mmCIF file of C-alpha atoms and ligand atoms in Angstrom:
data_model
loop_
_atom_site.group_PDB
_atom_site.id
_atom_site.type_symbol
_atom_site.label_atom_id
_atom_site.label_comp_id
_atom_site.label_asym_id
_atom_site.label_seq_id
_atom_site.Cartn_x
_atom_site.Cartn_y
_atom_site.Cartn_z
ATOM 1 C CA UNK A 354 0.000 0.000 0.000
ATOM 2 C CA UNK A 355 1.096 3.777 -0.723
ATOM 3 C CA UNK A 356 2.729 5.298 2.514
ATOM 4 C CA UNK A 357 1.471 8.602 3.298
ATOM 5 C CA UNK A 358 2.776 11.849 4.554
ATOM 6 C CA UNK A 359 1.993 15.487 5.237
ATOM 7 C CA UNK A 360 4.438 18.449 4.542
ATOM 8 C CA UNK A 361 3.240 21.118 7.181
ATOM 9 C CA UNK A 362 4.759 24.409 5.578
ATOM 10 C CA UNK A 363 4.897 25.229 1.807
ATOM 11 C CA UNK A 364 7.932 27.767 1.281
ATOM 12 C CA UNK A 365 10.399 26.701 -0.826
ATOM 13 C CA UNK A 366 12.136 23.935 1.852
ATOM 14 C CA UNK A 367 8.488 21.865 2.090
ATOM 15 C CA UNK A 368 8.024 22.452 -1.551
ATOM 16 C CA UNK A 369 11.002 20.500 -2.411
ATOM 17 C CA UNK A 370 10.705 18.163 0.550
ATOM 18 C CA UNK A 371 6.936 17.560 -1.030
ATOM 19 C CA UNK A 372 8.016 16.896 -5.337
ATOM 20 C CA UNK A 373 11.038 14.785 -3.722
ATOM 21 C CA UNK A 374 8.997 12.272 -1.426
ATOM 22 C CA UNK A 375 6.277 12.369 -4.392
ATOM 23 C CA UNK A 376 8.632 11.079 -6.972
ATOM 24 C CA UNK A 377 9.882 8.886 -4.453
ATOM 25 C CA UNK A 378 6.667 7.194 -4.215
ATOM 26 C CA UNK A 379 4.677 8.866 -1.478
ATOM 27 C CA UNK A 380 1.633 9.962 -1.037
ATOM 28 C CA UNK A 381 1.926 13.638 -0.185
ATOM 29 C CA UNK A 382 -0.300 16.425 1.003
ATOM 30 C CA UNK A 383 1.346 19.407 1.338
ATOM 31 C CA UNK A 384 -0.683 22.066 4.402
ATOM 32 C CA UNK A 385 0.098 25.721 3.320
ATOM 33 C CA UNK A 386 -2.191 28.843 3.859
ATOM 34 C CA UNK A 387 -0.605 30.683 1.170
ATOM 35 C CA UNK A 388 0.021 28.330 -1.746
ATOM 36 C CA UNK A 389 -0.727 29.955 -4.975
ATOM 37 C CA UNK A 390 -1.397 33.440 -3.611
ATOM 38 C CA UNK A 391 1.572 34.389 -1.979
ATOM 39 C CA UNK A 392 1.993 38.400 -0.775
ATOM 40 C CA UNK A 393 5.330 39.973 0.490
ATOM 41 C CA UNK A 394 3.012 41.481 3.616
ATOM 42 C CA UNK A 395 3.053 37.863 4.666
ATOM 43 C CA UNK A 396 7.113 37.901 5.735
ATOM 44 C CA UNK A 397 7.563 34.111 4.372
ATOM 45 C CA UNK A 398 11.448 33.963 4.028
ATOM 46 C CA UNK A 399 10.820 32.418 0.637
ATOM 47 C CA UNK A 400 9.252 35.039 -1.004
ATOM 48 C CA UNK A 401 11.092 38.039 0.103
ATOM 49 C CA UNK A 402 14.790 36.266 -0.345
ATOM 50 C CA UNK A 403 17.411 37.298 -2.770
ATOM 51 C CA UNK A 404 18.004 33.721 -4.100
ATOM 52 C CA UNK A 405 21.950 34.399 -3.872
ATOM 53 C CA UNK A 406 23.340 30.634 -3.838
ATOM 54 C CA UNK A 407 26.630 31.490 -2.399
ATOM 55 C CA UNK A 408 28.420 29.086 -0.011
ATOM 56 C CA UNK A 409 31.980 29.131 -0.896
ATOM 57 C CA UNK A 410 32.331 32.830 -0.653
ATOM 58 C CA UNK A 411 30.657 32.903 2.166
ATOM 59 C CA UNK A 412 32.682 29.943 4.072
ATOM 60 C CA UNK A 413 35.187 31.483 6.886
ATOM 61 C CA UNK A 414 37.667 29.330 8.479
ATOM 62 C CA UNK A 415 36.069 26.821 11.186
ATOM 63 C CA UNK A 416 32.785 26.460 9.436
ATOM 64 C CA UNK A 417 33.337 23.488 7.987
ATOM 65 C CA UNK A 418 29.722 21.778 8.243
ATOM 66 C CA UNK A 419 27.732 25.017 6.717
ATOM 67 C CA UNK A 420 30.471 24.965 3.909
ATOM 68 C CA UNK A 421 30.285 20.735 3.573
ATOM 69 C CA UNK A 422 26.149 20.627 3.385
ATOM 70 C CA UNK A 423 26.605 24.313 1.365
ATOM 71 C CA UNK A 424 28.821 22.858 -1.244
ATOM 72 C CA UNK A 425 26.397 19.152 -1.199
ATOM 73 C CA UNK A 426 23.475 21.337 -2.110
ATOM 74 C CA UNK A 427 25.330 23.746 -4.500
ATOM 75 C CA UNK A 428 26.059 20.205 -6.564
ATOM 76 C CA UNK A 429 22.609 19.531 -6.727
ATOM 77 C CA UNK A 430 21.607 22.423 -8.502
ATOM 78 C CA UNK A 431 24.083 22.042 -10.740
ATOM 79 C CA UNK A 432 22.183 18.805 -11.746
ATOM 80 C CA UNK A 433 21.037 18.990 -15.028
ATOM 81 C CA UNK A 434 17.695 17.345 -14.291
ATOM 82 C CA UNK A 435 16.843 19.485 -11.705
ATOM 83 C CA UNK A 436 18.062 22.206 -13.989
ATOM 84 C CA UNK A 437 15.806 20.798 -17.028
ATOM 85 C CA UNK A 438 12.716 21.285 -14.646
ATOM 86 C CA UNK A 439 13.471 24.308 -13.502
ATOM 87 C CA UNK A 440 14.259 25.935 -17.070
ATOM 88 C CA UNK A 441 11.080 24.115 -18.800
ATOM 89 C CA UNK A 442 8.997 25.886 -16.056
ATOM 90 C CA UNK A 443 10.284 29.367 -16.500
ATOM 91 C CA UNK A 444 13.206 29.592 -13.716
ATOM 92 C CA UNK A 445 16.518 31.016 -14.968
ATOM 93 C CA UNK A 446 19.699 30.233 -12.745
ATOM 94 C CA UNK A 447 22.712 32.425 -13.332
ATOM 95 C CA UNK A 448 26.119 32.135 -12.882
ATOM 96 C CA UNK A 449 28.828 33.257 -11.259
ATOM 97 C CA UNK A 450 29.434 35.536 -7.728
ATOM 98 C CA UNK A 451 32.300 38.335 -6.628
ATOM 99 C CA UNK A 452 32.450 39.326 -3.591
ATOM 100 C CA UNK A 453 34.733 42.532 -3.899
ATOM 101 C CA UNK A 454 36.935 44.916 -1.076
ATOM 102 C CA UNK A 455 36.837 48.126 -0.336
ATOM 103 C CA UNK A 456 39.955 48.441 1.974
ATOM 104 C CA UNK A 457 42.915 46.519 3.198
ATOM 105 C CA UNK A 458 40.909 44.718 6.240
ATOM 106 C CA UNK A 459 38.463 43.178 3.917
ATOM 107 C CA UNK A 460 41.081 42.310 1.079
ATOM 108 C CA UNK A 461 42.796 40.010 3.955
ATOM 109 C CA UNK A 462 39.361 38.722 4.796
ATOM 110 C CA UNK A 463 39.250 37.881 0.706
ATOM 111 C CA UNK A 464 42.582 35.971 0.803
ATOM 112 C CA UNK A 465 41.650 34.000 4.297
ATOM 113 C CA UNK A 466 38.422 33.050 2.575
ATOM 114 C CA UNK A 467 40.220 31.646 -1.239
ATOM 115 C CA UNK A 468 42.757 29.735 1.312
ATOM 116 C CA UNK A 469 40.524 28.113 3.670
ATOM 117 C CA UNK A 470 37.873 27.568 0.611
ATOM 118 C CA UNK A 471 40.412 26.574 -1.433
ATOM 119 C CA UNK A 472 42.036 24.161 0.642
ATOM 120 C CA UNK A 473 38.798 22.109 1.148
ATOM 121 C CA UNK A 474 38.690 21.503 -2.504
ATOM 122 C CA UNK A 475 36.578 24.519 -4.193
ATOM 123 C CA UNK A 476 37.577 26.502 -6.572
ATOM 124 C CA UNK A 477 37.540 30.456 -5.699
ATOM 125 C CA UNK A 478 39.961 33.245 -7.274
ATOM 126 C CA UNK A 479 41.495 36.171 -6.218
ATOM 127 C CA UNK A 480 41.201 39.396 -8.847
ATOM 128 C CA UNK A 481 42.917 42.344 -8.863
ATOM 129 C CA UNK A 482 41.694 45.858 -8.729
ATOM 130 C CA UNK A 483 41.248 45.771 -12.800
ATOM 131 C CA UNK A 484 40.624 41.753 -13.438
ATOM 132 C CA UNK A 485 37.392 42.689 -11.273
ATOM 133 C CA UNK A 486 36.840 46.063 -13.743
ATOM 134 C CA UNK A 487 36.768 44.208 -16.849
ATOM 135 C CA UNK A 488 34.221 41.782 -15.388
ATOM 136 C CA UNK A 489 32.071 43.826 -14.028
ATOM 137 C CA UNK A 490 32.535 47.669 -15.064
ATOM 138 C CA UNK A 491 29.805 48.953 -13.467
ATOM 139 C CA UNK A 492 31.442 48.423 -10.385
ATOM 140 C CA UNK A 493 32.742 51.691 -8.328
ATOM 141 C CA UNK A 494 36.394 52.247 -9.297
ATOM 142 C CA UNK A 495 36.987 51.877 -5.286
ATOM 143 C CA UNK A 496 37.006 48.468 -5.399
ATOM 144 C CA UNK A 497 40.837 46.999 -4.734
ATOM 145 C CA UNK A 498 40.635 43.375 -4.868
ATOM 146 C CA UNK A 499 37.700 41.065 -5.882
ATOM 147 C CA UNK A 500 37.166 36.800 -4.900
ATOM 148 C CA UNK A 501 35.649 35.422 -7.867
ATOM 149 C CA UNK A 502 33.246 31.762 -7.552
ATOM 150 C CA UNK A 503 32.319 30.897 -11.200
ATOM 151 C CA UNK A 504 30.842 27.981 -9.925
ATOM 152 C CA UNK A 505 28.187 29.942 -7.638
ATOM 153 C CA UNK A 506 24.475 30.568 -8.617
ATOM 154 C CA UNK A 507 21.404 32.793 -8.392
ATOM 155 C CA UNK A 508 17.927 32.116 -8.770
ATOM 156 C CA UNK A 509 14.911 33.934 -8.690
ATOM 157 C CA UNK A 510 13.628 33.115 -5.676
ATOM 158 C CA UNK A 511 9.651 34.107 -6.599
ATOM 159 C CA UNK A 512 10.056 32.740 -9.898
ATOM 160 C CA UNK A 513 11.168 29.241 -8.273
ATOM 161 C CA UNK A 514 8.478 28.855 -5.239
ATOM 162 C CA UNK A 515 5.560 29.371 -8.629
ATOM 163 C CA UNK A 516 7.883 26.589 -10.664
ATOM 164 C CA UNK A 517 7.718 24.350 -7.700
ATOM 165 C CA UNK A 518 3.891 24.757 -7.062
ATOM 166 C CA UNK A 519 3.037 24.101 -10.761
ATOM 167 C CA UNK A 520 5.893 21.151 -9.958
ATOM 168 C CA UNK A 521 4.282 19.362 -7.158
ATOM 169 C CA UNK A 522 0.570 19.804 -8.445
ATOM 170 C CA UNK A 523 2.243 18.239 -11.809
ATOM 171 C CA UNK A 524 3.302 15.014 -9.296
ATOM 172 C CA UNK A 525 -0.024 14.573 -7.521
ATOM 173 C CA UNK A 526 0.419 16.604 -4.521
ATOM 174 C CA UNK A 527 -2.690 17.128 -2.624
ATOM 175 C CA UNK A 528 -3.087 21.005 -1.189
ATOM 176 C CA UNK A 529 -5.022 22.174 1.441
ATOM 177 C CA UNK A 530 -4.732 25.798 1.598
ATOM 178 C CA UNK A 531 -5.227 26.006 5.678
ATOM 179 C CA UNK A 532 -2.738 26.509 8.709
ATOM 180 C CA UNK A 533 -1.725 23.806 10.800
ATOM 181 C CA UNK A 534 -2.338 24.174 14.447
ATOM 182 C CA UNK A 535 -2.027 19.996 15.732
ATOM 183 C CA UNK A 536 0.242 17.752 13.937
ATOM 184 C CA UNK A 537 -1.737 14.914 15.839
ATOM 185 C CA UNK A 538 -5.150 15.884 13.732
ATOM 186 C CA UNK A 539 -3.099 14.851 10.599
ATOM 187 C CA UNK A 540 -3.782 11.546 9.614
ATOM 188 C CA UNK A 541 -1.055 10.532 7.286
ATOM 189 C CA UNK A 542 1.851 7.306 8.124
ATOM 190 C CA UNK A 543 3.869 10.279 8.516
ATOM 191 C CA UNK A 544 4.803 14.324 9.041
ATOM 192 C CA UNK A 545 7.433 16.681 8.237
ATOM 193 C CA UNK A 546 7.410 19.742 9.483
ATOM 194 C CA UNK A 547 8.880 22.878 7.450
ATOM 195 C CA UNK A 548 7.060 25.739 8.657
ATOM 196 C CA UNK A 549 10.092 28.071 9.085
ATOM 197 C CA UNK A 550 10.650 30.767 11.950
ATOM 198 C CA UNK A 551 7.119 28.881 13.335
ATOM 199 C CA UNK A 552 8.504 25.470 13.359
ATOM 200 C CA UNK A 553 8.938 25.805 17.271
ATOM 201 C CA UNK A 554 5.801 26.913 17.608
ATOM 202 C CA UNK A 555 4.515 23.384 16.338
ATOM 203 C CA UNK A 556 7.465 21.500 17.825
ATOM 204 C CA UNK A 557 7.804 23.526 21.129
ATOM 205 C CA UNK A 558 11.711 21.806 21.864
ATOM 206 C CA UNK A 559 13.123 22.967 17.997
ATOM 207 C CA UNK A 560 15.005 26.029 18.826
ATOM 208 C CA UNK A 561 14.252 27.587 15.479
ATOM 209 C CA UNK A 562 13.261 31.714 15.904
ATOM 210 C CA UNK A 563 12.593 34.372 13.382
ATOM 211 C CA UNK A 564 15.349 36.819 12.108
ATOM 212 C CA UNK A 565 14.246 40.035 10.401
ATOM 213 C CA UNK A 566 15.951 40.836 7.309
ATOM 214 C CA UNK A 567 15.073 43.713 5.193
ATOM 215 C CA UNK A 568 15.494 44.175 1.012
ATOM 216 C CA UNK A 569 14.986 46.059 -1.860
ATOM 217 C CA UNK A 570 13.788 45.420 -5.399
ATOM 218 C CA UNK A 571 15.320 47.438 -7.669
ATOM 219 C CA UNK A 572 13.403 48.039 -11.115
ATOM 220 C CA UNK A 573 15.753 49.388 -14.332
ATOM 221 C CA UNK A 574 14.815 52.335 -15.956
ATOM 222 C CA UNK A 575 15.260 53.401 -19.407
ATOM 223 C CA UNK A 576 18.449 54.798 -19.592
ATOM 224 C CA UNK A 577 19.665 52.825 -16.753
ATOM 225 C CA UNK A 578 22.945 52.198 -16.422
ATOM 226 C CA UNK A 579 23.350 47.752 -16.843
ATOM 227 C CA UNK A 580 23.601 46.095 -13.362
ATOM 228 C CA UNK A 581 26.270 43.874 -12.407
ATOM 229 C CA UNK A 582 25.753 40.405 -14.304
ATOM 230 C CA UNK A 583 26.352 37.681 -11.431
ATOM 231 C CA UNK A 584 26.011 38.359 -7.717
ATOM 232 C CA UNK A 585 28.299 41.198 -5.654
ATOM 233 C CA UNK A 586 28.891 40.497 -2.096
ATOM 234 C CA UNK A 587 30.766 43.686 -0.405
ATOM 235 C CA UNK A 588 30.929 44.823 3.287
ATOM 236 C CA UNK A 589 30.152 48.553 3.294
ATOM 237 C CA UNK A 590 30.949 50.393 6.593
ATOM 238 C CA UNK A 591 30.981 47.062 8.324
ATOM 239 C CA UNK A 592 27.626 46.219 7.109
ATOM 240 C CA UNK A 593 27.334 42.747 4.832
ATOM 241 C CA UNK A 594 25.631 43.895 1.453
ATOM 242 C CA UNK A 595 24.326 41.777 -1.821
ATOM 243 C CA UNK A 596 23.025 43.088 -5.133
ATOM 244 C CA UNK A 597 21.464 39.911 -7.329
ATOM 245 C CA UNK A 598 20.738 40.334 -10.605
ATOM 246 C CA UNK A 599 17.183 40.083 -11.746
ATOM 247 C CA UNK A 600 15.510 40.058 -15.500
ATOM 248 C CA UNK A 601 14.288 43.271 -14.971
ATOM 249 C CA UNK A 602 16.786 44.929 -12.794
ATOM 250 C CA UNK A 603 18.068 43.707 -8.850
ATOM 251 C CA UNK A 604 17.588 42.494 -5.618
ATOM 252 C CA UNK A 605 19.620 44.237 -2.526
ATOM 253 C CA UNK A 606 20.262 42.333 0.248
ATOM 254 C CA UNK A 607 19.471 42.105 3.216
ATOM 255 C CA UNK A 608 19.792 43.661 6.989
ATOM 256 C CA UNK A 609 20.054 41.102 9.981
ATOM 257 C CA UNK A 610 18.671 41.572 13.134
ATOM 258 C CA UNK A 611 16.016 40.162 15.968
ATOM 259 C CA UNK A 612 12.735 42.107 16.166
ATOM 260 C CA UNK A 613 10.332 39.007 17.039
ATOM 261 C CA UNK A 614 7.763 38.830 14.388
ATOM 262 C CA UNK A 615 8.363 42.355 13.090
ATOM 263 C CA UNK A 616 7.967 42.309 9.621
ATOM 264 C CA UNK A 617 7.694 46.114 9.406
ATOM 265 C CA UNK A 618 9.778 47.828 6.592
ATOM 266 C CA UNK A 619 12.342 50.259 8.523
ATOM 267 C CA UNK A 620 13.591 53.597 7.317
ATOM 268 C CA UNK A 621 16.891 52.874 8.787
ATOM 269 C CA UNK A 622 16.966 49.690 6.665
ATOM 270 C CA UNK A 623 15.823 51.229 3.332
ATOM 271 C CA UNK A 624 18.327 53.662 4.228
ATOM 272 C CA UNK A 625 21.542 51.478 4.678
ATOM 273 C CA UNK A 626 20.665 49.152 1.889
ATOM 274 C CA UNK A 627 20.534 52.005 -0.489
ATOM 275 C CA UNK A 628 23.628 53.595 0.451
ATOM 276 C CA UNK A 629 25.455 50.665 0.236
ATOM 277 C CA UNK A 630 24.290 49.004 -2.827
ATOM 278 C CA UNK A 631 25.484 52.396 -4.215
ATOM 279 C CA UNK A 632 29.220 52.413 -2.411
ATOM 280 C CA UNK A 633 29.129 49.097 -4.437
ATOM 281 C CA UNK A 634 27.386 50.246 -8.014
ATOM 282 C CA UNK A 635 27.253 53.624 -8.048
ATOM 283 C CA UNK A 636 24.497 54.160 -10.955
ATOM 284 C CA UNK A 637 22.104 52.131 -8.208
ATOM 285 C CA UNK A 638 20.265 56.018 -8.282
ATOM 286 C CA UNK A 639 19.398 55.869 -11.509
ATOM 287 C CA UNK A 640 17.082 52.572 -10.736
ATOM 288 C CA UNK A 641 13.478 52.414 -9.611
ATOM 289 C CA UNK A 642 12.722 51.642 -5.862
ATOM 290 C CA UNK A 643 10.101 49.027 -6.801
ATOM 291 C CA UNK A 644 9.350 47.131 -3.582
ATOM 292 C CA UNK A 645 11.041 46.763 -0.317
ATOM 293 C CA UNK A 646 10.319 44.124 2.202
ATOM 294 C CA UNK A 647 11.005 42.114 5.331
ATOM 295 C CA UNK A 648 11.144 38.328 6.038
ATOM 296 C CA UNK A 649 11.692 36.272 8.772
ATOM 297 C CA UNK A 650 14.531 33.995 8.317
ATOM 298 C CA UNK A 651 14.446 30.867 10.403
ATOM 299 C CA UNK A 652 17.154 31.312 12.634
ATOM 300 C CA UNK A 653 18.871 28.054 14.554
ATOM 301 C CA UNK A 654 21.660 29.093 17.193
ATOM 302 C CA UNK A 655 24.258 27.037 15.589
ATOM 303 C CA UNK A 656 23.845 28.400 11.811
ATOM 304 C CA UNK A 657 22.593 24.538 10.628
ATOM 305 C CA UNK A 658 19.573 24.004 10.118
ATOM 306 C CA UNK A 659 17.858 21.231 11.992
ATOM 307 C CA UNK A 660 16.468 18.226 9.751
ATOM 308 C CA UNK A 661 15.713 15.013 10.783
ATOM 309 C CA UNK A 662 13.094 12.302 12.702
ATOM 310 C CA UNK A 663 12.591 13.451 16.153
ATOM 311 C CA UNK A 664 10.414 10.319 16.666
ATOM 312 C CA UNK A 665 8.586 7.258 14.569
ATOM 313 C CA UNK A 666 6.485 9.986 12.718
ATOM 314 C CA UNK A 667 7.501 13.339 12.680
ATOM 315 C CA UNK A 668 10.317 14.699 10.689
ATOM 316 C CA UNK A 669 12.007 18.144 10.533
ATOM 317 C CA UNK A 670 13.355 20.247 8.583
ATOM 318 C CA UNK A 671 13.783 23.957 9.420
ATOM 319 C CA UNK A 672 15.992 26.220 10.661
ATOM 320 C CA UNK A 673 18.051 27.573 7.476
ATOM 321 C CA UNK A 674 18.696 31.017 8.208
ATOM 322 C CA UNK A 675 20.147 32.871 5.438
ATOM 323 C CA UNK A 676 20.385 29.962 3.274
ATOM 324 C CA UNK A 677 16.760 28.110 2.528
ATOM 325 C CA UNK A 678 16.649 28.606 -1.071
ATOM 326 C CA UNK A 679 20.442 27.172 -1.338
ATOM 327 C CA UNK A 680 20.215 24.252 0.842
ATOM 328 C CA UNK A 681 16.473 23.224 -0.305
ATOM 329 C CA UNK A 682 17.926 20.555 -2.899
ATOM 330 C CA UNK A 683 19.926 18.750 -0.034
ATOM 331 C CA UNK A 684 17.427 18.875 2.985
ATOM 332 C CA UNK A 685 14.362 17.202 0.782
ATOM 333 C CA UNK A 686 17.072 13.893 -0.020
ATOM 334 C CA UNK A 687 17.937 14.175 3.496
ATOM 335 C CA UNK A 688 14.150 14.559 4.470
ATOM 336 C CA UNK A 689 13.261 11.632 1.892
ATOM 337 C CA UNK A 690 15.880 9.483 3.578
ATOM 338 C CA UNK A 691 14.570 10.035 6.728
ATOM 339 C CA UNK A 692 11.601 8.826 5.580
ATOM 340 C CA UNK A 693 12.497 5.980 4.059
ATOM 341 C CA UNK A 694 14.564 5.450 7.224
ATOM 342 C CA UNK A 695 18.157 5.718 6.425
ATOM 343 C CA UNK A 696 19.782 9.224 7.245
ATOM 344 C CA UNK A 697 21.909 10.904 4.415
ATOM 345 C CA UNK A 698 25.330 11.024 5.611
ATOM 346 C CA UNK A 699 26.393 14.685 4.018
ATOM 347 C CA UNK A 700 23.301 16.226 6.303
ATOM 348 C CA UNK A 701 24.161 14.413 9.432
ATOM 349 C CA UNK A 702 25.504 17.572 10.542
ATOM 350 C CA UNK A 703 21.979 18.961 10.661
ATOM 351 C CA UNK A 704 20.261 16.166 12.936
ATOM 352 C CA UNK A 705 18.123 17.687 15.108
ATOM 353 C CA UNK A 706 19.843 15.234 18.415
ATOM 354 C CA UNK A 707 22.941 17.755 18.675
ATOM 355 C CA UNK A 708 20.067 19.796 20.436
ATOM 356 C CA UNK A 709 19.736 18.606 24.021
ATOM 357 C CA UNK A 710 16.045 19.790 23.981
ATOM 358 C CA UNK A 711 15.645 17.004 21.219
ATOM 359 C CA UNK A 712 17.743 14.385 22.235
ATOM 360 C CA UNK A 713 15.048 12.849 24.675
ATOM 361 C CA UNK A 714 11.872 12.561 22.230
ATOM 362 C CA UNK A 715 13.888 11.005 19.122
ATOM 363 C CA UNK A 716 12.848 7.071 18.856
ATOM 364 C CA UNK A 717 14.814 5.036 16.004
HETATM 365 N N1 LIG B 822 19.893 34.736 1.611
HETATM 366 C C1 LIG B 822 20.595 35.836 2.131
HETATM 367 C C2 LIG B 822 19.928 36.517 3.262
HETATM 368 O O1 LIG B 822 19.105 35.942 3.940
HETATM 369 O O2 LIG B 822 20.263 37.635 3.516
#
């Protein structure tokens, strides 16, 4: 008989988790409020991210767990089946990230990232002051050094959460558009939970909590000068900044901080953003402010997001923080493993028993 299960949370982690354990042969029902009308008011991390797939030039010495299950889910969207789907439904993925330095502080911090990176096996290179000019000349003739990652991606985020919708109603997927309030009123063989920042409030012991981040869509004008063509990490003033390049213009990423549930806009925000996007491309001015936004990342303490059984049913899979849309491709295998009851050894970093608030309910 067909095994069952119910994928509490449709944002783009339960939307993979849901097509994966469909074409694996389950019977899936996927709980989401929001499916198929989604509204940036709403704060869902999915809809308001950047879509920057960027884990090598964002690895830093010590980290080597975000970098390992970073660099396992970078591979999978390199897949060209994945990619074949994606395309075929309308979702371009680009190419290529530089993160580039202002001064001589965050040069260094450049050349301790391509080391460390580089020395776990990735490939990451250092450009000079006009290397990173001829790839990008929009850039502001400030910038000193440059880390290139050809083998980095983008997506657009929006464009991929309506590809995966259309994706899982393709595979059978039953939706019911309603919140989830009691995982024991769902009758399936089993559950996995993916509700982001509100995973803990379904699974009181999952230490997952919501962190604000603001960000701008930026809308090209005629006459606009052309925006970078892969992503630009900088730090401006000590404050981490991201321009993403979009069809019709780009996305400016993203402030960091705790304000509960806030998902208020903030002058200060709109404020920083803008003056840093244009430290880093200086024509930003020229662009139209089309939308700006806040979403509620779902923060773990450790960085790693928490997937795995935490008993005979019930399966998690939250906590990604900054990086949902990236590590999405790994955490549904890992999720379908669980299922199918064998954990996948490049997530086992992310088992939810490092927690000692989850080490007590988990039943093998
Ligand atoms: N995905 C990058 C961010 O959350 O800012």
């Amino acid at each position: 008989m067909q095994r069952s299960v119910s994928v509490v949370g449709g944002g783009v982690i339960g939307l993979f988790c849901a097509r994966a354990a469909a074409a694996a042969g389950w019977s899936v029902t996927l709980h989401d409020p929001t499916f198929g009308a989604r509204a940036v008011g709403d704060g869902a991390a999915s809809w308001v991210a950047g879509g920057m797939l960027a884990p090598l030039s964002e690895g830093w010495p010590g980290e080597h767990a975000l970098l390992a299950l970073g660099s396992a889910s970078l591979r999978r969207w390199h897949d060209p089946v994945l990619r074949a789907d994606l395309a075929g439904r309308g979702v371009v993925v680009s190419s290529g990230s530089l993160t580039v330095a202002f001064d001589s502080a965050d040069a260094a911090d450049l050349r301790t990232v391509a080391d460390w990176v580089g020395a776990q096996g990735h490939d990451l290179e250092i450009l000079s002051r006009s290397e990173v000019r001829t790839l990008e000349p929009s850039l502001s003739p400030r910038v000193r050094l440059g880390l290139s990652a050809p083998g980095e991606l983008s997506v657009d985020n929006r464009a991929l959460v309506l590809a995966l919708e259309s994706a899982v109603r393709d595979r059978g997927v039953q939706i019911i558009r309603a919140p989830v309030t009691d995982l024991d009123a769902l009758t399936t063989d089993r559950v996995v939970v993916a509700a982001g920042w509100s995973t803990s409030r379904l699974l009181p012991g999952v230490p997952v909590r919501p962190v604000k981040g603001e960000i701008l869509r930026l809308r090209a004008r005629s006459g606009s000068a052309s925006a970078p063509t892969r992503t630009v990490r900088a730090s401006v003033n000590g404050r981490a900044v991201y321009l993403v390049p979009r069809g019709d213009g780009l996305v400016v990423g993203a402030t960091q901080y705790e304000h509960g549930d806030d998902t208020a806009v903030t002058v200060a925000g709109v404020r920083d953003l803008l003056a840093d996007a244009e430290a880093v491309f200086p024509a930003v001015g020229d662009y139209e402010l089309a939308e700006t936004a806040a979403g509620l990342r779902p923060g773990s303490p450790d960085n790693i997001p928490v997937v795995g059984r935490l008993d005979d049913r019930v399966v998690v899979a939250a906590g990604h923080g900054r990086n949902g849309v990236l590590l999405a491709p790994v955490t549904a295998d890992a999720v379908v493993a669980e299922l199918e009851g064998e954990p996948l050894a490049e997530a086992a970093c992310a088992l939810p028993e490092r927690f000692p608030s989850l080490t007590r309910t988990r039943a093998r």
